[in-house]
Coordinates of C-alpha atoms in Angstrom, one line a residue:
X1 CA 0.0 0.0 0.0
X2 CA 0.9 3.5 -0.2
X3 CA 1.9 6.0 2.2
X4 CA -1.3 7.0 2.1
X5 CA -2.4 7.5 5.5
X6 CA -5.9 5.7 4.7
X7 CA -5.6 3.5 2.1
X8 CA -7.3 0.1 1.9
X9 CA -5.2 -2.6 3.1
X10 CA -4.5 -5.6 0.8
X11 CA -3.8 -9.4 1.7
X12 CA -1.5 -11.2 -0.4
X13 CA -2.1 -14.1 2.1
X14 CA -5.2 -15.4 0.8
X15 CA -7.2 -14.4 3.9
X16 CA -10.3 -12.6 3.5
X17 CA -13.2 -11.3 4.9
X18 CA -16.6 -12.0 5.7
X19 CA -18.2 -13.8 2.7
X20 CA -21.8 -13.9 1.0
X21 CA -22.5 -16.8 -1.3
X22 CA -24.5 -17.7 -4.4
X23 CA -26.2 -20.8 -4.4
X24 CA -23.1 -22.8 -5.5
X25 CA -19.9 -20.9 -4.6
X26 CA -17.9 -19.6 -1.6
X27 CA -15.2 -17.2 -1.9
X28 CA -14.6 -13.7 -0.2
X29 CA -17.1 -10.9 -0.5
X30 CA -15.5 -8.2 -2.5
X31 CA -16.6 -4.5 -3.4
X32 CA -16.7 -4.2 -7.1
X33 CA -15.5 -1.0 -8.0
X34 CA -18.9 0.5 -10.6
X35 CA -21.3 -1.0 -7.3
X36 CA -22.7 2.4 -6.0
X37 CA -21.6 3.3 -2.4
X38 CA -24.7 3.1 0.2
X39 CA -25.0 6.3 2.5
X40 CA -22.8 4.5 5.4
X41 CA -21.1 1.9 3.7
X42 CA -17.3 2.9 2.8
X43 CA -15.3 1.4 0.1
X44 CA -11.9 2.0 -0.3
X45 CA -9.8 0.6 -3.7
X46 CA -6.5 -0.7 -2.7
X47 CA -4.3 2.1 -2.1
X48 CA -1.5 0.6 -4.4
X49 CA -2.9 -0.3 -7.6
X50 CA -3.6 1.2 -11.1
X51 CA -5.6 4.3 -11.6
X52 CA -9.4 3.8 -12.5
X53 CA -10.1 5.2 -16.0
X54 CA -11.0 9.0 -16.5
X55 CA -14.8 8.6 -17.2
X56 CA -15.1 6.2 -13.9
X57 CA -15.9 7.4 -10.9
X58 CA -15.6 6.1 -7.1
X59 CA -17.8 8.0 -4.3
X60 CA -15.6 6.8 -1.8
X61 CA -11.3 6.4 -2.1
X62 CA -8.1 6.3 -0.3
X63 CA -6.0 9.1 -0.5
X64 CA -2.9 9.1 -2.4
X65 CA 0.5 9.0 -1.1
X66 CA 2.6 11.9 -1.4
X67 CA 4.9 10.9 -4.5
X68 CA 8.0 9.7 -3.4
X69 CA 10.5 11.2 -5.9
X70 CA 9.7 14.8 -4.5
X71 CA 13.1 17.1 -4.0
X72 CA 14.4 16.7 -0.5
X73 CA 13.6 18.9 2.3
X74 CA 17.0 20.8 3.3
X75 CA 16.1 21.1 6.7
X76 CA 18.1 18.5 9.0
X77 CA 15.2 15.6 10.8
X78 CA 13.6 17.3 14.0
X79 CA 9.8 17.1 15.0
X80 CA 8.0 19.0 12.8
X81 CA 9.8 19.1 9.9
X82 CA 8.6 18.7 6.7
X83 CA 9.9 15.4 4.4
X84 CA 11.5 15.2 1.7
X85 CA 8.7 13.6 0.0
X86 CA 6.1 16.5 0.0
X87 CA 8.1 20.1 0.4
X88 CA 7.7 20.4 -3.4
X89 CA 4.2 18.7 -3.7
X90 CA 2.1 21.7 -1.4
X91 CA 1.8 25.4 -2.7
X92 CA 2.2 28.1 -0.6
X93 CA -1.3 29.0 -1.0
X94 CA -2.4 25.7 0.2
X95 CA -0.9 25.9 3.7
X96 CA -2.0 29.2 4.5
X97 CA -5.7 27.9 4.0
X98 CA -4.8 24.4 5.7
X99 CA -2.8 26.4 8.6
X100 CA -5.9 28.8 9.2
X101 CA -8.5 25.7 9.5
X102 CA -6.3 23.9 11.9
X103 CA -5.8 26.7 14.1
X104 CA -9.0 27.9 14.7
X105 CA -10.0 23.8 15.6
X106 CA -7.0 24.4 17.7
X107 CA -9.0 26.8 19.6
X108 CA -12.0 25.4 19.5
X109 CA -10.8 22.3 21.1
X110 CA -8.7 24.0 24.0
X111 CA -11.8 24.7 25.8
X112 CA -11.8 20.9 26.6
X113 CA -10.3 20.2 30.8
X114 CA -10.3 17.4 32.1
X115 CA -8.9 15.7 35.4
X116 CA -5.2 16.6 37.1
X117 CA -4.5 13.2 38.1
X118 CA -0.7 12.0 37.6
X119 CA -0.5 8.4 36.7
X120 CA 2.9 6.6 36.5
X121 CA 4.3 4.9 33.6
X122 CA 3.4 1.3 34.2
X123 CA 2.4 -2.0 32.3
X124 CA -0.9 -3.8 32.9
X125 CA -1.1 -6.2 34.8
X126 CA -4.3 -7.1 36.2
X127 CA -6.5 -8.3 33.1
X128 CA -3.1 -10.4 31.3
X129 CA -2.8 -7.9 28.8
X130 CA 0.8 -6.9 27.7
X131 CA -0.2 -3.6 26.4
X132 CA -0.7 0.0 28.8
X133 CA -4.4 0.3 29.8
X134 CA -6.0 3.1 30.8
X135 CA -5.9 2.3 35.2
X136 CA -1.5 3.0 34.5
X137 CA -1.4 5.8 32.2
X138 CA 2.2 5.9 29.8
X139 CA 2.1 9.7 29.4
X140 CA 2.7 12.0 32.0
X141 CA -0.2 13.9 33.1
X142 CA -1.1 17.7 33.1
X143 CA -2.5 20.0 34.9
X144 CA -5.7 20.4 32.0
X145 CA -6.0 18.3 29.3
X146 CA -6.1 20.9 26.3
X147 CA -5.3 19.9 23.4
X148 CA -1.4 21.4 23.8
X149 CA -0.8 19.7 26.5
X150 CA -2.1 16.4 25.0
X151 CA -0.2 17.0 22.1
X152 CA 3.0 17.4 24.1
X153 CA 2.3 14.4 25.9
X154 CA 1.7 12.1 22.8
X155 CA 3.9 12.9 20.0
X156 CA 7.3 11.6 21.4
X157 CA 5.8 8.0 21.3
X158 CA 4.0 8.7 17.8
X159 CA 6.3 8.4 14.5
X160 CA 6.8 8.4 10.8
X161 CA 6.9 5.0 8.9
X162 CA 8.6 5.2 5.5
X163 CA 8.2 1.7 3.1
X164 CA 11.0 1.0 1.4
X165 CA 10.3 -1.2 -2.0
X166 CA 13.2 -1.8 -4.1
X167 CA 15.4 0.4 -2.9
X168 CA 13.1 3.6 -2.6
X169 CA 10.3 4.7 -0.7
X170 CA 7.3 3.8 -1.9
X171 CA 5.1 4.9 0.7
X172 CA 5.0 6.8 4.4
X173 CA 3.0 6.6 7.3
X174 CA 2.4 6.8 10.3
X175 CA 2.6 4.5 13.5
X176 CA 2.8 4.8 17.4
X177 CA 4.5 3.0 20.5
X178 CA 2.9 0.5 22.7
X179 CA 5.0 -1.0 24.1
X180 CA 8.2 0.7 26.0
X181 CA 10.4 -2.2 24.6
X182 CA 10.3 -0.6 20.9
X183 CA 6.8 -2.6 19.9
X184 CA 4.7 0.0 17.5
X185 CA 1.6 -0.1 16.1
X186 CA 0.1 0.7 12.7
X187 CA -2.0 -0.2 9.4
X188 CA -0.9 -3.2 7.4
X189 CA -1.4 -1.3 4.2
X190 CA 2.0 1.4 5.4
X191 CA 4.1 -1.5 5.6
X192 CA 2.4 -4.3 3.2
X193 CA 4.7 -5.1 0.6
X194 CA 8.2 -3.6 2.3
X195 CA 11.7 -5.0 1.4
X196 CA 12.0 -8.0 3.6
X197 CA 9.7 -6.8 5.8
X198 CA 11.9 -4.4 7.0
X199 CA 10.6 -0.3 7.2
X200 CA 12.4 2.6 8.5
X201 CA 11.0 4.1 11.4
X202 CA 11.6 8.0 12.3
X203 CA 10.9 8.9 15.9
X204 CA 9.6 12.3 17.0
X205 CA 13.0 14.3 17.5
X206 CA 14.4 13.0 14.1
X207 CA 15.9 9.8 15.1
X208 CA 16.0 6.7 12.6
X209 CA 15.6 3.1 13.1
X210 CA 15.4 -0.3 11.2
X211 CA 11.9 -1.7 12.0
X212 CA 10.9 -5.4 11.3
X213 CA 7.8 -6.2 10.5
X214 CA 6.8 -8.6 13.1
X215 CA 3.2 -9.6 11.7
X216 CA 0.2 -8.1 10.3
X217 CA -3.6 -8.6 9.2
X218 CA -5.0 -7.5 6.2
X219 CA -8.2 -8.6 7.6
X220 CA -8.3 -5.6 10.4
X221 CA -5.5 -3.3 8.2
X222 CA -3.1 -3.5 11.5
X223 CA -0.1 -4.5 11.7
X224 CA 3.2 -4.4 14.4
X225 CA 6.8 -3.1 13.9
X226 CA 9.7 -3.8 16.2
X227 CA 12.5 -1.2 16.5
X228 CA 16.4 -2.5 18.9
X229 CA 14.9 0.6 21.5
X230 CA 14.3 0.2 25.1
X231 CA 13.0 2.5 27.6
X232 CA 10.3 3.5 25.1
X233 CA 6.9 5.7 26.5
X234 CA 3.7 3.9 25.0
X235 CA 0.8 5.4 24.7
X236 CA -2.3 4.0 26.7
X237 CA -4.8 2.3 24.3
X238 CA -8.4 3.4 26.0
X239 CA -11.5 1.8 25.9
X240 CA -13.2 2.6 22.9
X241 CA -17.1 0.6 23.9
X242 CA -17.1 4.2 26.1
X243 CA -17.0 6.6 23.0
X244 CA -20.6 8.4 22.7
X245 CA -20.9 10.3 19.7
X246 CA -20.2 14.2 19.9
X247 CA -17.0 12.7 21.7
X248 CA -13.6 15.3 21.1
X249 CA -10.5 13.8 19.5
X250 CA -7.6 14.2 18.3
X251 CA -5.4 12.8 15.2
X252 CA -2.1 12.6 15.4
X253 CA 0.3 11.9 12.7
X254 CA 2.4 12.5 9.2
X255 CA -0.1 13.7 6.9
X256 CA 2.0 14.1 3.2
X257 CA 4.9 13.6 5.3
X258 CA 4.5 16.6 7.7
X259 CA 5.5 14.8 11.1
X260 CA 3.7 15.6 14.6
X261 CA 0.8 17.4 12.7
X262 CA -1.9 17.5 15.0
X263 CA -5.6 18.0 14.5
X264 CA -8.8 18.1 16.1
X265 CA -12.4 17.1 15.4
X266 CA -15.3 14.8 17.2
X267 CA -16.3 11.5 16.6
X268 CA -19.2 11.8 14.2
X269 CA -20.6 8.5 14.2
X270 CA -20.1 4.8 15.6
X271 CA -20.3 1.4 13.8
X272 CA -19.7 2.5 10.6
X273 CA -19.3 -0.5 8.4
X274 CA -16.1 0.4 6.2
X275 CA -15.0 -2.1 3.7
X276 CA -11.3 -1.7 2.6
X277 CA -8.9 -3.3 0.0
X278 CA -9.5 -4.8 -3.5
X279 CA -10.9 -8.6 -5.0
X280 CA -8.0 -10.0 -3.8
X281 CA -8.0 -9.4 0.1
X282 CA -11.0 -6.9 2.0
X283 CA -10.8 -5.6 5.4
X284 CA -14.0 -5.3 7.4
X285 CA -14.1 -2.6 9.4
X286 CA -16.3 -1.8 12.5
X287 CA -15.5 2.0 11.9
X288 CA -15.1 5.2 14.5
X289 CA -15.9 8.5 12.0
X290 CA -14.4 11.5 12.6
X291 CA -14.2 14.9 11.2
X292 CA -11.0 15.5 12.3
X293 CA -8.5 16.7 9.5
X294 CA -7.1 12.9 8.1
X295 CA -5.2 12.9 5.4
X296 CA -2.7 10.8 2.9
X297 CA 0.1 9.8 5.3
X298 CA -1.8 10.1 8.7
X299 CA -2.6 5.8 8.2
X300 CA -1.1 4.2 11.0
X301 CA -1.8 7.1 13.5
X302 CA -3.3 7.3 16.8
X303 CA -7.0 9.1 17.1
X304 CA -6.8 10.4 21.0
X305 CA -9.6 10.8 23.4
X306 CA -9.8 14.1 25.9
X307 CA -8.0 12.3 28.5
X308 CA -4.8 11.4 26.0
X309 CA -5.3 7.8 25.8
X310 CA -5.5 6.4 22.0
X311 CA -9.4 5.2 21.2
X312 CA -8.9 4.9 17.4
X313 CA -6.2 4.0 14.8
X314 CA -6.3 5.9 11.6
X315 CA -7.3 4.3 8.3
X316 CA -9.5 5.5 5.9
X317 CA -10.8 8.3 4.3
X318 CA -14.0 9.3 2.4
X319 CA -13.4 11.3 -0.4
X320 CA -14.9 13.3 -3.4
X321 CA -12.0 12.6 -5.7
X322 CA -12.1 10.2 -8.9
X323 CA -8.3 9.1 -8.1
X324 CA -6.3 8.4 -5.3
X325 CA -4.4 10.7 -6.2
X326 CA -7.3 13.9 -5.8
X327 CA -8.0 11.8 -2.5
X328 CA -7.6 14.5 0.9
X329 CA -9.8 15.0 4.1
X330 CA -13.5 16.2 3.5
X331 CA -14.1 15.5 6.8
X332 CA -15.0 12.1 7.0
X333 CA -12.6 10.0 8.1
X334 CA -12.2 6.4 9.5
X335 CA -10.3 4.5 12.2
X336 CA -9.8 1.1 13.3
X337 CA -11.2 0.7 17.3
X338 CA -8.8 0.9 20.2
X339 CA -10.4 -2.4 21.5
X340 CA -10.3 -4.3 18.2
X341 CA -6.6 -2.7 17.7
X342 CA -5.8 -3.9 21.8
X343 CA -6.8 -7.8 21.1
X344 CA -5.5 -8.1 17.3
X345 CA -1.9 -6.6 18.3
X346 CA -1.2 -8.8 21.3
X347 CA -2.0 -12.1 19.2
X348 CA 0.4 -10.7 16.1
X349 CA 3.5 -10.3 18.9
X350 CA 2.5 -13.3 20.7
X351 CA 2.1 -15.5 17.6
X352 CA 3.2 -13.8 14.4
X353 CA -0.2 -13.4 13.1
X354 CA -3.9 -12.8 13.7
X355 CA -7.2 -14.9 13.5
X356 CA -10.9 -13.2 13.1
X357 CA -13.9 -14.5 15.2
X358 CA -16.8 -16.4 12.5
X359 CA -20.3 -18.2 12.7
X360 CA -19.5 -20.6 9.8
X361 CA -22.3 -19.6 7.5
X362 CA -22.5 -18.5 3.7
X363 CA -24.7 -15.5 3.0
X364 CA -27.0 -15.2 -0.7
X365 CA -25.6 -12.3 -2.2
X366 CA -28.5 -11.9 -4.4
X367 CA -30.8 -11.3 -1.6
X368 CA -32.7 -8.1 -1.2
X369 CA -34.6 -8.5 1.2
X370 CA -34.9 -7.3 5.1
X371 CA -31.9 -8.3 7.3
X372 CA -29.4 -10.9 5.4
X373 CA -30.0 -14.3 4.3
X374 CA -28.2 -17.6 5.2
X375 CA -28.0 -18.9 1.7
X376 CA -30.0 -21.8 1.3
X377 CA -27.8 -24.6 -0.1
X378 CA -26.8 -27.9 1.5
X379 CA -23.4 -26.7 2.6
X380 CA -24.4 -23.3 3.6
X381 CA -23.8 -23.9 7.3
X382 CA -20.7 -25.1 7.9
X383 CA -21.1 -28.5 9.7
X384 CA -20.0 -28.2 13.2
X385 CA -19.5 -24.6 13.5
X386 CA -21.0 -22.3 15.7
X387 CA -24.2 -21.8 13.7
X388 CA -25.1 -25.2 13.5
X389 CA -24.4 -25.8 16.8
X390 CA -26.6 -23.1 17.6
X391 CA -29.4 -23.8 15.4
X392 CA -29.0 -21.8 12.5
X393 CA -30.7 -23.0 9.7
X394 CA -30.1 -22.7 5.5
X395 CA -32.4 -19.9 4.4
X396 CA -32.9 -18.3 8.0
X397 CA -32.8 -14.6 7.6
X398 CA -30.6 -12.8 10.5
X399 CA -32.4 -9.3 11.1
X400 CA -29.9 -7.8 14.2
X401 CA -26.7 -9.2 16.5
X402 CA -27.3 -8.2 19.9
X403 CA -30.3 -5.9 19.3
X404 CA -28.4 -3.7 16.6
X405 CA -30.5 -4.0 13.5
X406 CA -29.0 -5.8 10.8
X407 CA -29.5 -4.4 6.9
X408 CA -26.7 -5.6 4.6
X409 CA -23.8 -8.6 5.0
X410 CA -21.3 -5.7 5.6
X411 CA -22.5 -4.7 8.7
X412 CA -22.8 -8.4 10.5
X413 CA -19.6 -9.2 9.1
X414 CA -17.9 -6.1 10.7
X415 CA -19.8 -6.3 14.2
X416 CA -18.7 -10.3 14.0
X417 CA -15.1 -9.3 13.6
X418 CA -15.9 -6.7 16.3
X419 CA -15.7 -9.4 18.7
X420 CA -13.3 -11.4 20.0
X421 CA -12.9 -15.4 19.6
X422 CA -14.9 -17.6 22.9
X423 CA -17.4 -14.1 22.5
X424 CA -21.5 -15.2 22.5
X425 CA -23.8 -13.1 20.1
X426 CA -27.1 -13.1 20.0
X427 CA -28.8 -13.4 16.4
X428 CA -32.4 -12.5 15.5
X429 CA -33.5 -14.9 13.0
X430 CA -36.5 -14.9 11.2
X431 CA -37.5 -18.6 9.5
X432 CA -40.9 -18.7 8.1
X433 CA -42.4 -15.9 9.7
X434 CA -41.4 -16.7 13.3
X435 CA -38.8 -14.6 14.7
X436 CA -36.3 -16.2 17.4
X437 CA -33.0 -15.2 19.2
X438 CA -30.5 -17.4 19.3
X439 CA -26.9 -17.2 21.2
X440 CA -23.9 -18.4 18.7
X441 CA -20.5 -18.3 20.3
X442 CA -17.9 -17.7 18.2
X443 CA -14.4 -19.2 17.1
X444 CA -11.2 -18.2 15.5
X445 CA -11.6 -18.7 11.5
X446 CA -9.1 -20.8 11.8
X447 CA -11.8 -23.8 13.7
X448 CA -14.4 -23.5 10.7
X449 CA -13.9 -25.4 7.3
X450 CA -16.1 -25.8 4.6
X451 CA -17.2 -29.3 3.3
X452 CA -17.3 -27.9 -0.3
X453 CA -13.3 -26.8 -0.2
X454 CA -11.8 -28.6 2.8
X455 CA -10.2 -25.3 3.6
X456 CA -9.9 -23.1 6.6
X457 CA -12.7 -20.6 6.7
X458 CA -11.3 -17.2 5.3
X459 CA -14.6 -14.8 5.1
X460 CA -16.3 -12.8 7.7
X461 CA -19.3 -15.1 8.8
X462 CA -17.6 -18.3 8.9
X463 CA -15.2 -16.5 10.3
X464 CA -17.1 -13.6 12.2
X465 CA -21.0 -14.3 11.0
X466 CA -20.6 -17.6 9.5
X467 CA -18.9 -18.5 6.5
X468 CA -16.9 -16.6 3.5
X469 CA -19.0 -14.2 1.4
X470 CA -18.4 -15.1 -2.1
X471 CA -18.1 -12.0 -4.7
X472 CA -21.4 -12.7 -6.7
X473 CA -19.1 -12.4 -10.3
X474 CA -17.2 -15.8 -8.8

């Protein structure tokens, strides 16, 4: 992917997401690019890929990456300095607009206080978690939490991610520490695709490193970086189930390469069912919006609550352009749940790599009707996954999970891989007129196979609401 801040991840691995089916396929449910966007559906094209003709159009796209054979900045690495990779790329115009915006959000937001408590730098240790929760605070604590003195707190432990592809940089974003033993977090599609999985990570004051890759989803668009750095501050990764909309936050990040840029908005809306990535690999998104300023290079980044802990991980962007490369921040931008981020990242650095939570059914694409439909075929509940342990039926239709109404496949499949493996949901189902709840507990993808391929589920219901979605073309 590019170093475009929110651009859709993409999976090389074969894994996918959620998956609908027609009546005799499986495979992964994929976004084609002329389907029209719905009003809070999101699609992203993968951020590195050819540019759709001229007389197509795309409601919704990544932003591009700042082009990476730009002249390089003069100015010697220092927070705040602007990269190589975009000093010849904005017009002097430009920034005196984008500086006015920013400030007076600046102002707006400092009205926000909040509590003078101190909390030490510590590690969690009650709930078995290796990452900082919010009960032992990372950052030191000030006396109000404006938005200066939570951007002074935060940016040391957020920094720059360059991908380098052959030699050169072929994309930049951004990333942040979680871990004080040089563990950092960010989106898959930054550092998809780098030279033997290798990036180059540039801290706050300047300071370069060699980061490895040590695994990463395209399934969620996260992935983790180590950097030989000890002593590290990470920043504490809140609970995000407490976010009400109207919430204040702030984004923190590289946007076109200008490091420690900080900007301010609320969260807009919750849930948002953002699907990212291209036919070969979609990530499933259970989405925080904000309208704070996200743009190209700000992927990766930490979104930050009033009381500096991170409740959101930058990844996507809505936007009115045709091409990536038009792409910018209209004010509707996307990131990945602190919770989601929390549970994903401790199983990549304990394990390499990440599973998703599924129900082991296939879904009819071609249904329009209300709620979604289990498709209804002889394999279309995977034999001795959670649904049919359950009860779930071929042809039941599944109108909400948990009491949140259900209306396309993209939103069970995102609150499915909302969840975490050994979680119970409860599904309305509607067969034949009668309407029933019924509690499914989910397992890791990785439990469910299908008696049609023999393989490992790799979709979003088998694997979140049941089994893969297939792409109705397939």
């Amino acid at each position: 992917m590019n170093d475009n801040p929110f651009a859709p991840p993409r999976d090389d691995s074969g894994s996918h997401g959620e998956t609908t089916a027609t009546d005799t396929e499986v495979s992964t449910v994929r976004v084609h690019e002329s389907a029209p966007a719905t009003n809070d559906t999101v699609e992203l094209p993968p951020a590195i890929s050819p540019q759709p003709a001229a007389d197509e159009t795309q409601e919704f796209m990544p932003p591009a990456e700042p082009p990476a054979d730009v002249p390089v900045a003069a100015a010697a690495p220092q927070p705040g300095r602007l990269r190589r990779s975009t000093v010849a790329a904005i017009a002097a115009g430009a920034l005196v607009l984008g500086l006015g915006g920013g400030l007076g959000g600046a102002w707006a937001y400092d009205s926000l206080t909040g509590d003078d408590t101190a909390a030490g730098s510590t590690s969690s240790s009650t709930t078995g978690s290796t990452l900082p929760t919010s009960s032992s605070s990372t950052i030191a604590r000030t006396d109000e939490n404006t938005v200066a003195a939570i951007a002074s707190a935060v940016m040391p432990s957020v920094v720059s991610i360059e991908n380098i592809q052959n030699g050169q940089e072929a994309a930049e974003g951004s990333g942040f520490v979680i871990r004080e033993d040089g563990y950092l977090l960010t989106n898959n599609h930054v550092v998809e695709g780098s030279d033997n999985d290798t990036v180059t990570v540039v801290m706050s004051d300047g300071t370069e490193y060699d980061g490895a890759v040590v695994g990463a989803t395209a399934d969620y668009d996260l992935a983790v970086v180590k950097i030989d750095k000890d002593g590290l501050t990470p920043l504490v990764l809140g609970d995000s189930d407490e976010l009400v909309v109207g919430d204040d936050v702030i984004a923190v990040g590289s946007p076109l390469g200008l490091e420690s840029t900080v900007t301010t908005g609320i969260v807009s809306a919750l849930h948002r069912p953002v699907t990212a990535g291209d036919t070969s690999s979609t990530a499933f998104i259970d989405a925080i919006q904000t309208d704070a300023a996200i743009n190209p290079g700000n992927s990766g980044g930490p979104l930050i609550n009033s009381a500096g802990e991170v409740i959101g991980i930058n990844s996507a962007i809505a936007s009115l352009g045709t091409s990536s490369s038009e792409a910018g921040s209209v004010g509707l931008g996307f990131a990945i749940t602190s919770n989601q981020a929390r549970r994903t990242a401790e199983e990549i650095i304990a394990t390499g790599e990440a599973t998703y939570p599924v129900v082991g059914v296939m879904l009819d694409s071609t249904y329009s009707g209300e709620g979604v439909k289990v498709a209804d075929t002889t394999n279309a509940v995977a034999a001795g996954g959670p649904a049919a342990e359950a009860g779930i039926e071929p042809g039941d239709v599944i109108t909400a999970i948990d009491g949140r109404v259900i209306t396309r496949s993209e939103e069970l499949i995102v609150a499915i891989r909302a969840k975490a493996s050994d979680d119970t949901v409860v599904l309305t189902v509607d067969r034949d007129g009668d309407t029933q709840d019924i509690s499914v507990t989910l397992v890791p993808n990785t439990d469910v196979t299908y008696q049609d391929s023999g393989e490992e589920d790799q979709g979003g219901l088998g694997g979140g609401g049941g089994q893969l979605f297939p792409d109705p073309s397939e």
